[in-house]
Amino acid sequence: MPEPTAHRPGPLDIPAELLQKYATSGPRYTSYPTAPQFKAEFDESQLLEAWRGTNLKANRGLSLYLHVPFCKSRCLYCGCFTEIGHTADTAGQYIAAMLREAGRVGTILDPGRPVEQLALGGGTPTFLLPEQMRRLVEGLSQQFVFADDAERSIEVDPRRVDAAYLDLLLSLGFNRISFGVQDLDAQVQHHVARVLPEQKLVELVDHLRGHGFGAINLDLMYGLPGQTETTFRRTIERVIAIGPSRIALFGYAHVPWVSPHQRSLESLGLPSTEERNRLFGLAFRQLLEAGYAHVGMDHFARPEDELIRALESRTLTRNFMGYTTRRGLDLVGLGVSSISSVDGTYTQNEKNLAAYLEKAGASTWIKGLALTPEDLLRREIILDLFCNFYLDLTALEQRFGLDFQAHFAREIGLLAPMESDCLLHRDKARIMGRALGRFFIRNICMCFDQYLGGENREGRYSRTI
Ligand SMILES: C[S@@+](CC[C@H](N)C(=O)[O-])C[C@H]1O[C@@H](n2cnc3c(N)ncnc32)[C@H](O)[C@@H]1O
Ligand code: SF4
């Protein structure tokens, strides 16, 4: 069972030498194998066959992710796949294209399968005009069957919506809203070119609450230029006063080789590993003291949240959108750059907007991967460790018909220093992250990643800590 949160050691308890020792670059494991392993040369018919095969599996729900890449302006920290400078006209063409793509998916996957999750992310989904948003969601409802208790979430840029837009989202059935906040300090907001007056956020949250709507997430970020312990403490205090049900506290991922605009933050001074860890540690402490529980690597939720129950029963899982309680869904990504994860396959869509608009309705995949049995085994291990900090070796051996010690002798060797550093506990039956180990979970999972070997991680992945 997880330790009571009040006594749980946090990032501030990590000895400096451990921070130094494990500060490296590595994946966030939203998939395994990770996206750099997806291949431009892939056998499309093989992947289509695998997709169709899932229709024969009983009770196999769907999860739909729609990527809306558009933003009005670019926030300088942003590492997401975004497009600036497009008009409402282009957005209109784009939703028509996504609906064509959805139609094609419905000819491959049985559209009668229940959609248990719908997520709109970006970019900025609320870039769409109200009537475009309505057309999109209603168009999907005509093509798929949504489960009555489907989770419908959307990322909302609080700078760009008003109460009427939120009402529209509620009327369309969205039942979880994530606001991008990052930091409430005026100076930090200025540095990253994203100015959001606190009052605006408070009004939107109050408006939702006035409708009895409480499933509100706030995204925050530490590691930005200008953040100090004092400013960030104040931001966290204000966020606690707003009282969202979930908080994502992301470490700023500096990946200028993917997002060159991030370079402009370098001259403002980015915090060191130690400074980042202090910002995270102080926020961690404040959030726990305010009654939030730590979930996964960087999420916090109220104790009554279903994520906490999933963590306690070790059934928490993760997909491209973040942590979730719903396991075993086939995830279909629609829109530019979206990734689908269906059974033992990954596919990634066209990233070029013009090409996507032209292709949608026919094949939009530019990369694909059919997982090997070894990939499937390692994906299971990484997912369990990453989400639940726990791996049941007996269950794994039975399920995959293997001797863990023999099969993973090399990996056990890689884990040994982490065991000595009290980051994890291992015996014949299990591997368990210890209290401080969860802050190094990327490092722990990397031991099971078969593809990290010779590649240059510095220019590919963000920092693990
Ligand atoms: C697509 S954005 C949010 C939606 C909307 N566009 C907005 O800005 O409010 C999703 C979240 O990704 C996180 N994010 C973006 N760039 C990041 C980076 N470089 N490192 C860590 N998190 C990042 C931010 O917390 C952001 O709120
Ligand atoms: S943080 Fe949101 S609004 Fe800002 S550039 Fe990224 S996706 Fe666009």
Short mmCIF file of C-alpha atoms and ligand atoms in Angstrom, two decimals:
data_model
loop_
_atom_site.label_atom_id
_atom_site.label_comp_id
_atom_site.label_asym_id
_atom_site.label_seq_id
_atom_site.Cartn_x
_atom_site.Cartn_y
_atom_site.Cartn_z
CA MET A 1 0.00 0.00 0.00
CA PRO A 2 1.24 3.53 -0.64
CA GLU A 3 2.67 5.28 2.41
CA PRO A 4 0.47 7.94 4.07
CA THR A 5 1.17 11.14 2.17
CA ALA A 6 1.88 13.26 5.26
CA HIS A 7 5.03 11.18 6.00
CA ARG A 8 6.13 10.67 2.46
CA PRO A 9 9.62 11.94 1.65
CA GLY A 10 9.71 14.39 -1.22
CA PRO A 11 12.21 15.83 -3.69
CA LEU A 12 13.76 17.99 -0.96
CA ASP A 13 14.91 14.79 0.76
CA ILE A 14 16.93 13.66 -2.26
CA PRO A 15 20.66 13.83 -1.48
CA ALA A 16 22.54 16.15 -3.87
CA GLU A 17 24.83 13.33 -5.04
CA LEU A 18 21.83 11.27 -6.17
CA LEU A 19 20.48 14.20 -8.18
CA GLN A 20 23.82 14.54 -9.91
CA LYS A 21 24.22 10.82 -10.42
CA TYR A 22 20.86 10.31 -12.11
CA ALA A 23 20.43 13.61 -13.98
CA THR A 24 20.48 12.47 -17.57
CA SER A 25 18.24 12.62 -20.63
CA GLY A 26 15.53 10.09 -21.24
CA PRO A 27 11.99 9.38 -22.42
CA ARG A 28 8.76 10.14 -20.60
CA TYR A 29 7.38 6.80 -21.78
CA THR A 30 4.05 7.91 -23.14
CA SER A 31 4.70 4.90 -25.36
CA TYR A 32 7.14 2.00 -25.50
CA PRO A 33 8.95 1.72 -27.81
CA THR A 34 9.14 5.52 -27.89
CA ALA A 35 8.30 7.61 -30.96
CA PRO A 36 11.89 7.77 -32.35
CA GLN A 37 11.58 4.00 -32.94
CA PHE A 38 8.55 4.35 -35.20
CA LYS A 39 9.58 3.54 -38.76
CA ALA A 40 8.96 5.46 -41.97
CA GLU A 41 9.14 2.12 -43.79
CA PHE A 42 6.37 0.00 -42.41
CA ASP A 43 3.96 -2.56 -43.74
CA GLU A 44 0.65 -0.73 -43.77
CA SER A 45 -1.40 -3.82 -44.63
CA GLN A 46 0.08 -5.66 -41.63
CA LEU A 47 -0.90 -2.81 -39.32
CA LEU A 48 -4.39 -2.55 -40.82
CA GLU A 49 -4.85 -6.26 -40.26
CA ALA A 50 -3.85 -5.85 -36.62
CA TRP A 51 -6.37 -2.99 -36.26
CA ARG A 52 -9.14 -5.13 -37.77
CA GLY A 53 -8.18 -8.03 -35.50
CA THR A 54 -9.08 -5.97 -32.44
CA ASN A 55 -12.73 -5.95 -33.56
CA LEU A 56 -12.88 -9.65 -32.71
CA LYS A 57 -11.76 -9.13 -29.13
CA ALA A 58 -14.61 -8.92 -26.65
CA ASN A 59 -15.38 -5.68 -24.78
CA ARG A 60 -12.64 -3.71 -26.46
CA GLY A 61 -13.39 -0.02 -25.96
CA LEU A 62 -11.94 2.89 -27.91
CA SER A 63 -10.18 6.03 -26.83
CA LEU A 64 -10.16 8.90 -29.33
CA TYR A 65 -7.55 11.64 -29.25
CA LEU A 66 -7.98 14.63 -31.55
CA HIS A 67 -5.05 16.94 -32.05
CA VAL A 68 -5.90 20.55 -32.85
CA PRO A 69 -2.53 22.14 -33.64
CA PHE A 70 -3.55 25.79 -33.91
CA CYS A 71 -2.56 28.55 -31.47
CA LYS A 72 -2.96 32.32 -31.76
CA SER A 73 0.58 32.91 -30.53
CA ARG A 74 3.48 30.79 -29.38
CA CYS A 75 4.43 30.46 -25.72
CA LEU A 76 8.21 30.35 -25.60
CA TYR A 77 8.45 27.23 -23.45
CA CYS A 78 6.06 25.23 -25.60
CA GLY A 79 7.20 21.81 -26.72
CA CYS A 80 3.88 20.73 -28.22
CA PHE A 81 3.18 20.26 -31.93
CA THR A 82 1.60 23.61 -32.82
CA GLU A 83 0.92 25.83 -35.84
CA ILE A 84 0.72 29.61 -35.54
CA GLY A 85 -0.90 32.10 -37.90
CA HIS A 86 -3.80 30.11 -39.31
CA THR A 87 -7.29 31.46 -39.88
CA ALA A 88 -10.69 30.16 -38.86
CA ASP A 89 -11.09 29.09 -42.47
CA THR A 90 -8.18 26.67 -42.20
CA ALA A 91 -9.57 25.41 -38.91
CA GLY A 92 -12.85 24.72 -40.70
CA GLN A 93 -11.05 22.69 -43.37
CA TYR A 94 -9.15 20.91 -40.64
CA ILE A 95 -12.19 19.69 -38.75
CA ALA A 96 -13.73 18.51 -42.01
CA ALA A 97 -10.51 16.56 -42.60
CA MET A 98 -10.55 15.06 -39.09
CA LEU A 99 -14.13 13.93 -39.62
CA ARG A 100 -13.10 12.33 -42.91
CA GLU A 101 -10.29 10.59 -41.06
CA ALA A 102 -12.75 9.44 -38.38
CA GLY A 103 -14.98 8.07 -41.15
CA ARG A 104 -12.10 6.03 -42.51
CA VAL A 105 -11.25 4.73 -39.04
CA GLY A 106 -14.87 3.60 -38.81
CA THR A 107 -14.32 1.38 -41.85
CA ILE A 108 -11.35 -0.32 -40.16
CA LEU A 109 -12.42 -0.46 -36.52
CA ASP A 110 -16.00 -1.45 -35.77
CA PRO A 111 -17.63 1.96 -35.10
CA GLY A 112 -20.11 0.22 -32.78
CA ARG A 113 -17.35 -0.34 -30.25
CA PRO A 114 -17.90 1.95 -27.29
CA VAL A 115 -15.83 5.11 -27.14
CA GLU A 116 -14.88 5.27 -23.50
CA GLN A 117 -12.56 8.24 -23.77
CA LEU A 118 -12.49 11.33 -25.90
CA ALA A 119 -9.66 13.82 -25.52
CA LEU A 120 -9.08 17.03 -27.41
CA GLY A 121 -5.58 18.38 -27.11
CA GLY A 122 -3.15 20.53 -28.97
CA GLY A 123 -2.13 23.12 -29.73
CA THR A 124 -5.30 24.76 -28.59
CA PRO A 125 -8.60 22.97 -29.22
CA THR A 126 -10.47 26.12 -28.19
CA PHE A 127 -8.94 27.88 -31.20
CA LEU A 128 -11.96 26.41 -33.00
CA LEU A 129 -14.91 28.76 -33.30
CA PRO A 130 -17.94 27.67 -31.27
CA GLU A 131 -19.79 26.38 -34.31
CA GLN A 132 -16.68 24.50 -35.46
CA MET A 133 -16.33 22.84 -32.06
CA ARG A 134 -19.97 21.84 -32.17
CA ARG A 135 -19.63 20.47 -35.71
CA LEU A 136 -16.60 18.44 -34.70
CA VAL A 137 -18.10 16.85 -31.59
CA GLU A 138 -21.48 16.23 -33.16
CA GLY A 139 -19.77 14.78 -36.23
CA LEU A 140 -17.90 12.31 -34.03
CA SER A 141 -21.09 11.37 -32.21
CA GLN A 142 -22.66 10.50 -35.57
CA GLN A 143 -19.77 8.23 -36.45
CA PHE A 144 -19.11 6.47 -33.15
CA VAL A 145 -21.08 5.18 -30.19
CA PHE A 146 -20.06 6.89 -26.98
CA ALA A 147 -20.33 4.96 -23.70
CA ASP A 148 -22.71 6.62 -21.23
CA ASP A 149 -19.90 7.11 -18.75
CA ALA A 150 -17.32 8.14 -21.36
CA GLU A 151 -14.62 10.48 -20.13
CA ARG A 152 -14.57 13.56 -22.37
CA SER A 153 -11.66 15.87 -21.69
CA ILE A 154 -10.35 18.98 -23.36
CA GLU A 155 -7.34 21.28 -23.01
CA VAL A 156 -8.44 24.88 -22.73
CA ASP A 157 -6.28 27.98 -22.98
CA PRO A 158 -7.84 30.18 -20.29
CA ARG A 159 -6.59 33.35 -22.00
CA ARG A 160 -8.75 32.68 -25.03
CA VAL A 161 -12.16 31.50 -23.80
CA ASP A 162 -15.12 33.15 -22.14
CA ALA A 163 -18.01 31.81 -20.07
CA ALA A 164 -20.15 31.21 -23.16
CA TYR A 165 -17.46 28.97 -24.68
CA LEU A 166 -17.28 26.95 -21.46
CA ASP A 167 -21.06 26.57 -21.54
CA LEU A 168 -20.76 25.21 -25.06
CA LEU A 169 -18.18 22.65 -23.91
CA LEU A 170 -20.45 21.52 -21.08
CA SER A 171 -23.39 21.24 -23.45
CA LEU A 172 -21.27 19.05 -25.72
CA GLY A 173 -20.68 16.66 -22.83
CA PHE A 174 -17.10 17.50 -21.83
CA ASN A 175 -16.67 16.34 -18.26
CA ARG A 176 -13.01 17.22 -17.60
CA ILE A 177 -11.41 20.54 -18.44
CA SER A 178 -7.66 21.24 -18.24
CA PHE A 179 -6.51 24.82 -18.14
CA GLY A 180 -2.93 25.62 -19.10
CA VAL A 181 -1.59 27.93 -16.39
CA GLN A 182 2.15 27.20 -15.92
CA ASP A 183 2.83 30.09 -13.52
CA LEU A 184 0.81 32.97 -12.10
CA ASP A 185 3.78 35.28 -11.56
CA ALA A 186 3.63 38.31 -13.85
CA GLN A 187 7.38 38.41 -14.51
CA VAL A 188 7.59 34.72 -15.40
CA GLN A 189 4.54 35.06 -17.63
CA HIS A 190 6.22 37.96 -19.38
CA HIS A 191 9.44 35.96 -19.89
CA VAL A 192 7.59 33.09 -21.56
CA ALA A 193 5.23 35.32 -23.59
CA ARG A 194 2.09 33.99 -22.01
CA VAL A 195 0.22 36.53 -19.95
CA LEU A 196 -2.76 35.21 -18.03
CA PRO A 197 -4.24 37.46 -15.35
CA GLU A 198 -5.13 35.37 -12.31
CA GLN A 199 -8.56 36.98 -12.15
CA LYS A 200 -9.41 35.60 -15.59
CA LEU A 201 -8.63 32.07 -14.47
CA VAL A 202 -10.57 32.47 -11.23
CA GLU A 203 -13.63 33.71 -13.12
CA LEU A 204 -13.59 30.75 -15.49
CA VAL A 205 -13.19 28.25 -12.66
CA ASP A 206 -15.97 29.96 -10.67
CA HIS A 207 -18.19 29.86 -13.71
CA LEU A 208 -17.70 26.10 -14.08
CA ARG A 209 -18.27 25.55 -10.39
CA GLY A 210 -21.46 27.58 -10.63
CA HIS A 211 -22.70 24.82 -12.94
CA GLY A 212 -21.70 22.17 -10.40
CA PHE A 213 -18.71 21.23 -12.56
CA GLY A 214 -15.66 20.26 -10.51
CA ALA A 215 -13.46 18.13 -12.78
CA ILE A 216 -10.96 20.91 -13.33
CA ASN A 217 -7.24 20.31 -13.97
CA LEU A 218 -4.59 23.00 -13.91
CA ASP A 219 -1.26 22.53 -15.71
CA LEU A 220 1.72 24.10 -13.98
CA MET A 221 5.37 24.12 -14.88
CA TYR A 222 8.60 24.43 -12.92
CA GLY A 223 12.01 25.15 -14.38
CA LEU A 224 11.06 28.33 -16.26
CA PRO A 225 13.24 31.43 -16.35
CA GLY A 226 12.52 33.92 -13.60
CA GLN A 227 10.95 31.40 -11.25
CA THR A 228 12.32 31.66 -7.72
CA GLU A 229 11.34 29.80 -4.59
CA THR A 230 9.41 32.87 -3.48
CA THR A 231 7.52 33.44 -6.71
CA PHE A 232 6.70 29.78 -7.23
CA ARG A 233 5.57 29.31 -3.64
CA ARG A 234 3.15 32.15 -4.18
CA THR A 235 1.90 30.61 -7.44
CA ILE A 236 1.26 27.30 -5.69
CA GLU A 237 -0.53 29.07 -2.82
CA ARG A 238 -2.83 30.76 -5.29
CA VAL A 239 -3.44 27.52 -7.17
CA ILE A 240 -4.30 25.77 -3.92
CA ALA A 241 -6.75 28.58 -3.16
CA ILE A 242 -8.37 28.02 -6.56
CA GLY A 243 -8.57 24.33 -5.60
CA PRO A 244 -8.55 22.32 -8.86
CA SER A 245 -9.33 18.62 -8.54
CA ARG A 246 -6.09 17.69 -10.34
CA ILE A 247 -2.80 19.45 -10.91
CA ALA A 248 -0.15 18.51 -13.44
CA LEU A 249 3.18 19.91 -12.31
CA PHE A 250 5.43 19.42 -15.32
CA GLY A 251 9.16 19.92 -15.29
CA TYR A 252 9.93 22.28 -18.17
CA ALA A 253 11.29 20.12 -21.00
CA HIS A 254 13.94 22.09 -22.86
CA VAL A 255 14.11 20.45 -26.28
CA PRO A 256 15.23 23.24 -28.65
CA TRP A 257 16.17 20.73 -31.36
CA VAL A 258 12.41 20.05 -31.67
CA SER A 259 11.15 23.50 -30.65
CA PRO A 260 13.79 26.06 -31.71
CA HIS A 261 11.83 29.01 -30.24
CA GLN A 262 12.77 27.66 -26.78
CA ARG A 263 16.33 28.90 -27.41
CA SER A 264 15.19 32.42 -26.61
CA LEU A 265 14.70 31.33 -22.98
CA GLU A 266 18.36 30.37 -22.63
CA SER A 267 19.56 33.96 -22.39
CA LEU A 268 17.12 34.56 -19.52
CA GLY A 269 18.77 31.83 -17.48
CA LEU A 270 17.30 28.39 -16.99
CA PRO A 271 17.43 26.90 -13.49
CA SER A 272 20.00 24.18 -12.73
CA THR A 273 19.02 20.61 -11.81
CA GLU A 274 19.30 21.52 -8.12
CA GLU A 275 17.18 24.64 -8.53
CA ARG A 276 14.54 22.75 -10.49
CA ASN A 277 14.43 20.09 -7.83
CA ARG A 278 13.98 22.69 -5.10
CA LEU A 279 11.10 24.32 -6.97
CA PHE A 280 9.49 20.93 -7.46
CA GLY A 281 10.19 19.89 -3.88
CA LEU A 282 8.70 23.01 -2.34
CA ALA A 283 5.61 22.75 -4.51
CA PHE A 284 5.34 19.04 -3.69
CA ARG A 285 5.39 19.81 0.01
CA GLN A 286 2.84 22.62 -0.30
CA LEU A 287 0.46 20.45 -2.31
CA LEU A 288 0.68 17.50 0.08
CA GLU A 289 0.14 19.79 3.04
CA ALA A 290 -2.93 21.17 1.29
CA GLY A 291 -4.37 17.64 1.03
CA TYR A 292 -3.40 16.68 -2.51
CA ALA A 293 -1.93 13.24 -3.15
CA HIS A 294 0.96 12.63 -5.51
CA VAL A 295 0.09 10.54 -8.56
CA GLY A 296 2.66 9.13 -10.93
CA MET A 297 5.64 11.28 -11.72
CA ASP A 298 4.20 14.76 -11.78
CA HIS A 299 0.46 14.75 -11.05
CA PHE A 300 -1.46 15.61 -7.91
CA ALA A 301 -5.09 14.90 -7.12
CA ARG A 302 -7.59 15.20 -4.31
CA PRO A 303 -7.70 12.00 -2.20
CA GLU A 304 -11.23 11.15 -3.38
CA ASP A 305 -10.13 11.25 -7.05
CA GLU A 306 -10.40 8.00 -9.03
CA LEU A 307 -6.70 8.30 -9.92
CA ILE A 308 -5.85 7.74 -6.26
CA ARG A 309 -8.01 4.64 -6.05
CA ALA A 310 -6.35 3.32 -9.21
CA LEU A 311 -2.92 4.00 -7.73
CA GLU A 312 -3.86 2.16 -4.55
CA SER A 313 -5.13 -0.84 -6.48
CA ARG A 314 -2.10 -0.62 -8.80
CA THR A 315 -4.25 -0.28 -11.89
CA LEU A 316 -3.26 3.24 -12.87
CA THR A 317 -2.23 3.51 -16.49
CA ARG A 318 -0.92 6.10 -18.90
CA ASN A 319 -1.32 7.12 -22.50
CA PHE A 320 -0.31 10.05 -24.69
CA MET A 321 -2.70 12.32 -22.77
CA GLY A 322 -1.40 11.49 -19.31
CA TYR A 323 -2.46 9.27 -16.41
CA THR A 324 -5.81 7.52 -16.60
CA THR A 325 -7.77 4.78 -14.88
CA ARG A 326 -8.99 3.19 -18.11
CA ARG A 327 -6.80 0.32 -19.22
CA GLY A 328 -6.99 -1.84 -22.30
CA LEU A 329 -8.51 0.66 -24.71
CA ASP A 330 -7.40 0.94 -28.31
CA LEU A 331 -6.27 4.50 -28.75
CA VAL A 332 -6.94 6.22 -32.06
CA GLY A 333 -5.25 9.55 -32.69
CA LEU A 334 -6.84 11.83 -35.26
CA GLY A 335 -5.31 14.95 -36.77
CA VAL A 336 -1.80 16.08 -37.66
CA SER A 337 1.05 14.32 -35.83
CA SER A 338 -1.34 12.20 -33.73
CA ILE A 339 -0.19 8.78 -32.61
CA SER A 340 -2.46 5.76 -32.42
CA SER A 341 -1.81 2.79 -30.19
CA VAL A 342 -3.98 -0.10 -31.26
CA ASP A 343 -3.22 -3.50 -29.80
CA GLY A 344 0.42 -4.22 -30.61
CA THR A 345 0.88 -1.39 -33.11
CA TYR A 346 1.79 2.29 -33.16
CA THR A 347 1.11 4.59 -36.08
CA GLN A 348 1.80 8.28 -36.46
CA ASN A 349 -0.07 10.68 -38.70
CA GLU A 350 1.24 13.10 -41.27
CA LYS A 351 2.77 16.15 -39.58
CA ASN A 352 2.49 18.56 -42.47
CA LEU A 353 -0.83 20.39 -42.32
CA ALA A 354 -1.31 20.86 -46.07
CA ALA A 355 -0.47 17.21 -46.75
CA TYR A 356 -2.81 16.10 -43.96
CA LEU A 357 -5.69 18.16 -45.34
CA GLU A 358 -5.18 16.54 -48.70
CA LYS A 359 -4.76 12.97 -47.50
CA ALA A 360 -7.39 12.78 -44.75
CA GLY A 361 -10.01 10.20 -45.65
CA ALA A 362 -7.31 7.99 -47.18
CA SER A 363 -4.18 6.86 -45.35
CA THR A 364 -2.56 9.58 -43.23
CA TRP A 365 0.08 7.42 -41.58
CA ILE A 366 3.70 8.37 -42.11
CA LYS A 367 5.25 6.09 -39.51
CA GLY A 368 4.36 2.78 -37.98
CA LEU A 369 5.58 -0.01 -35.80
CA ALA A 370 4.38 -3.53 -35.10
CA LEU A 371 5.58 -4.49 -31.65
CA THR A 372 7.55 -7.69 -31.21
CA PRO A 373 6.70 -10.05 -28.33
CA GLU A 374 9.75 -8.65 -26.53
CA ASP A 375 8.45 -5.08 -27.02
CA LEU A 376 5.05 -6.08 -25.61
CA LEU A 377 6.68 -7.60 -22.55
CA ARG A 378 8.85 -4.56 -21.92
CA ARG A 379 5.95 -2.19 -22.55
CA GLU A 380 4.00 -3.93 -19.80
CA ILE A 381 6.91 -3.66 -17.40
CA ILE A 382 7.58 0.00 -18.13
CA LEU A 383 3.91 0.92 -17.90
CA ASP A 384 3.47 -0.78 -14.53
CA LEU A 385 6.61 0.70 -13.07
CA PHE A 386 5.97 4.15 -14.49
CA CYS A 387 2.40 4.38 -13.22
CA ASN A 388 2.21 2.21 -10.15
CA PHE A 389 5.88 1.96 -9.11
CA TYR A 390 5.26 -1.74 -8.78
CA LEU A 391 5.92 -4.82 -10.83
CA ASP A 392 4.41 -8.15 -9.83
CA LEU A 393 7.07 -10.55 -11.09
CA THR A 394 5.08 -13.70 -10.36
CA ALA A 395 2.12 -12.45 -12.41
CA LEU A 396 4.44 -11.29 -15.18
CA GLU A 397 6.23 -14.67 -15.34
CA GLN A 398 2.92 -16.51 -15.55
CA ARG A 399 1.49 -14.20 -18.17
CA PHE A 400 4.52 -14.18 -20.44
CA GLY A 401 5.82 -17.67 -19.60
CA LEU A 402 9.34 -16.66 -18.62
CA ASP A 403 11.85 -16.73 -15.81
CA PHE A 404 12.31 -13.07 -14.90
CA GLN A 405 15.74 -13.44 -13.30
CA ALA A 406 17.11 -15.31 -16.30
CA HIS A 407 15.45 -13.17 -18.97
CA PHE A 408 16.38 -9.85 -17.41
CA ALA A 409 19.79 -10.62 -15.91
CA ARG A 410 21.34 -7.57 -17.65
CA GLU A 411 18.54 -5.28 -16.48
CA ILE A 412 18.78 -6.55 -12.91
CA GLY A 413 22.45 -5.57 -13.07
CA LEU A 414 21.46 -2.07 -14.23
CA LEU A 415 18.96 -1.77 -11.38
CA ALA A 416 21.50 -2.80 -8.74
CA PRO A 417 22.95 0.70 -8.09
CA MET A 418 19.41 2.05 -7.74
CA GLU A 419 18.69 -0.66 -5.21
CA SER A 420 21.81 0.34 -3.27
CA ASP A 421 20.71 3.97 -3.46
CA CYS A 422 17.38 2.98 -1.85
CA LEU A 423 15.37 3.98 -4.91
CA LEU A 424 13.77 0.58 -5.29
CA HIS A 425 13.19 -2.70 -3.54
CA ARG A 426 13.50 -5.99 -5.40
CA ASP A 427 12.87 -9.56 -4.33
CA LYS A 428 11.83 -12.75 -6.14
CA ALA A 429 8.19 -11.68 -6.33
CA ARG A 430 8.29 -7.98 -7.08
CA ILE A 431 10.07 -4.76 -7.91
CA MET A 432 8.79 -1.80 -5.98
CA GLY A 433 9.72 1.85 -6.20
CA ARG A 434 10.66 3.23 -2.81
CA ALA A 435 9.53 6.66 -1.67
CA LEU A 436 12.34 8.59 -3.38
CA GLY A 437 12.43 6.19 -6.32
CA ARG A 438 9.30 7.70 -7.87
CA PHE A 439 11.28 10.85 -8.66
CA PHE A 440 13.72 8.71 -10.63
CA ILE A 441 11.10 6.57 -12.31
CA ARG A 442 12.30 7.54 -15.78
CA ASN A 443 15.80 6.30 -14.88
CA ILE A 444 14.36 3.06 -13.47
CA CYS A 445 12.26 2.41 -16.57
CA MET A 446 15.19 3.20 -18.84
CA CYS A 447 16.87 0.02 -17.56
CA PHE A 448 14.18 -1.98 -19.39
CA ASP A 449 14.34 0.03 -22.61
CA GLN A 450 16.06 -2.07 -25.24
CA TYR A 451 16.52 0.82 -27.65
CA LEU A 452 18.47 3.30 -25.56
CA GLY A 453 21.77 1.51 -25.99
CA GLY A 454 23.90 3.39 -28.45
CA GLU A 455 21.76 6.39 -29.31
CA ASN A 456 22.53 9.97 -28.40
CA ARG A 457 19.84 10.79 -25.87
CA GLU A 458 21.00 14.36 -25.29
CA GLY A 459 19.64 15.57 -28.60
CA ARG A 460 16.52 13.47 -28.43
CA TYR A 461 14.94 13.43 -24.99
CA SER A 462 14.42 15.88 -22.14
CA ARG A 463 16.08 15.68 -18.71
CA THR A 464 14.95 12.89 -16.45
CA ILE A 465 15.04 15.12 -13.36
C1 LIG B 1 -1.17 21.74 -25.41
S1 LIG B 1 -0.74 22.57 -24.00
C2 LIG B 1 -2.16 23.30 -23.23
C3 LIG B 1 -3.36 23.71 -23.94
C4 LIG B 1 -3.45 25.15 -24.35
N1 LIG B 1 -2.77 25.31 -25.61
C5 LIG B 1 -2.85 26.10 -23.36
O1 LIG B 1 -1.78 26.59 -23.61
O2 LIG B 1 -3.49 26.35 -22.34
C6 LIG B 1 -0.58 21.26 -22.86
C7 LIG B 1 0.38 21.45 -21.71
O3 LIG B 1 1.64 20.95 -22.06
C8 LIG B 1 2.59 21.46 -21.15
N2 LIG B 1 3.82 21.79 -21.88
C9 LIG B 1 3.96 22.46 -23.02
N3 LIG B 1 5.25 22.60 -23.34
C10 LIG B 1 5.96 21.99 -22.37
C11 LIG B 1 7.35 21.80 -22.13
N4 LIG B 1 8.27 22.27 -22.95
N5 LIG B 1 7.71 21.13 -21.02
C12 LIG B 1 6.80 20.62 -20.18
N6 LIG B 1 5.46 20.77 -20.35
C13 LIG B 1 5.05 21.44 -21.44
C14 LIG B 1 1.98 22.73 -20.56
O4 LIG B 1 1.80 22.56 -19.17
C15 LIG B 1 0.67 22.85 -21.28
O5 LIG B 1 -0.34 23.38 -20.46
S1 SF4 B 2 1.26 26.29 -24.43
FE1 SF4 B 2 -0.70 26.07 -25.46
S2 SF4 B 2 -1.10 28.11 -26.36
FE2 SF4 B 2 1.03 28.09 -25.82
S3 SF4 B 2 2.04 27.51 -27.73
FE3 SF4 B 2 1.76 25.64 -26.50
S4 SF4 B 2 -0.10 24.75 -27.18
FE4 SF4 B 2 -0.07 26.89 -27.92
#
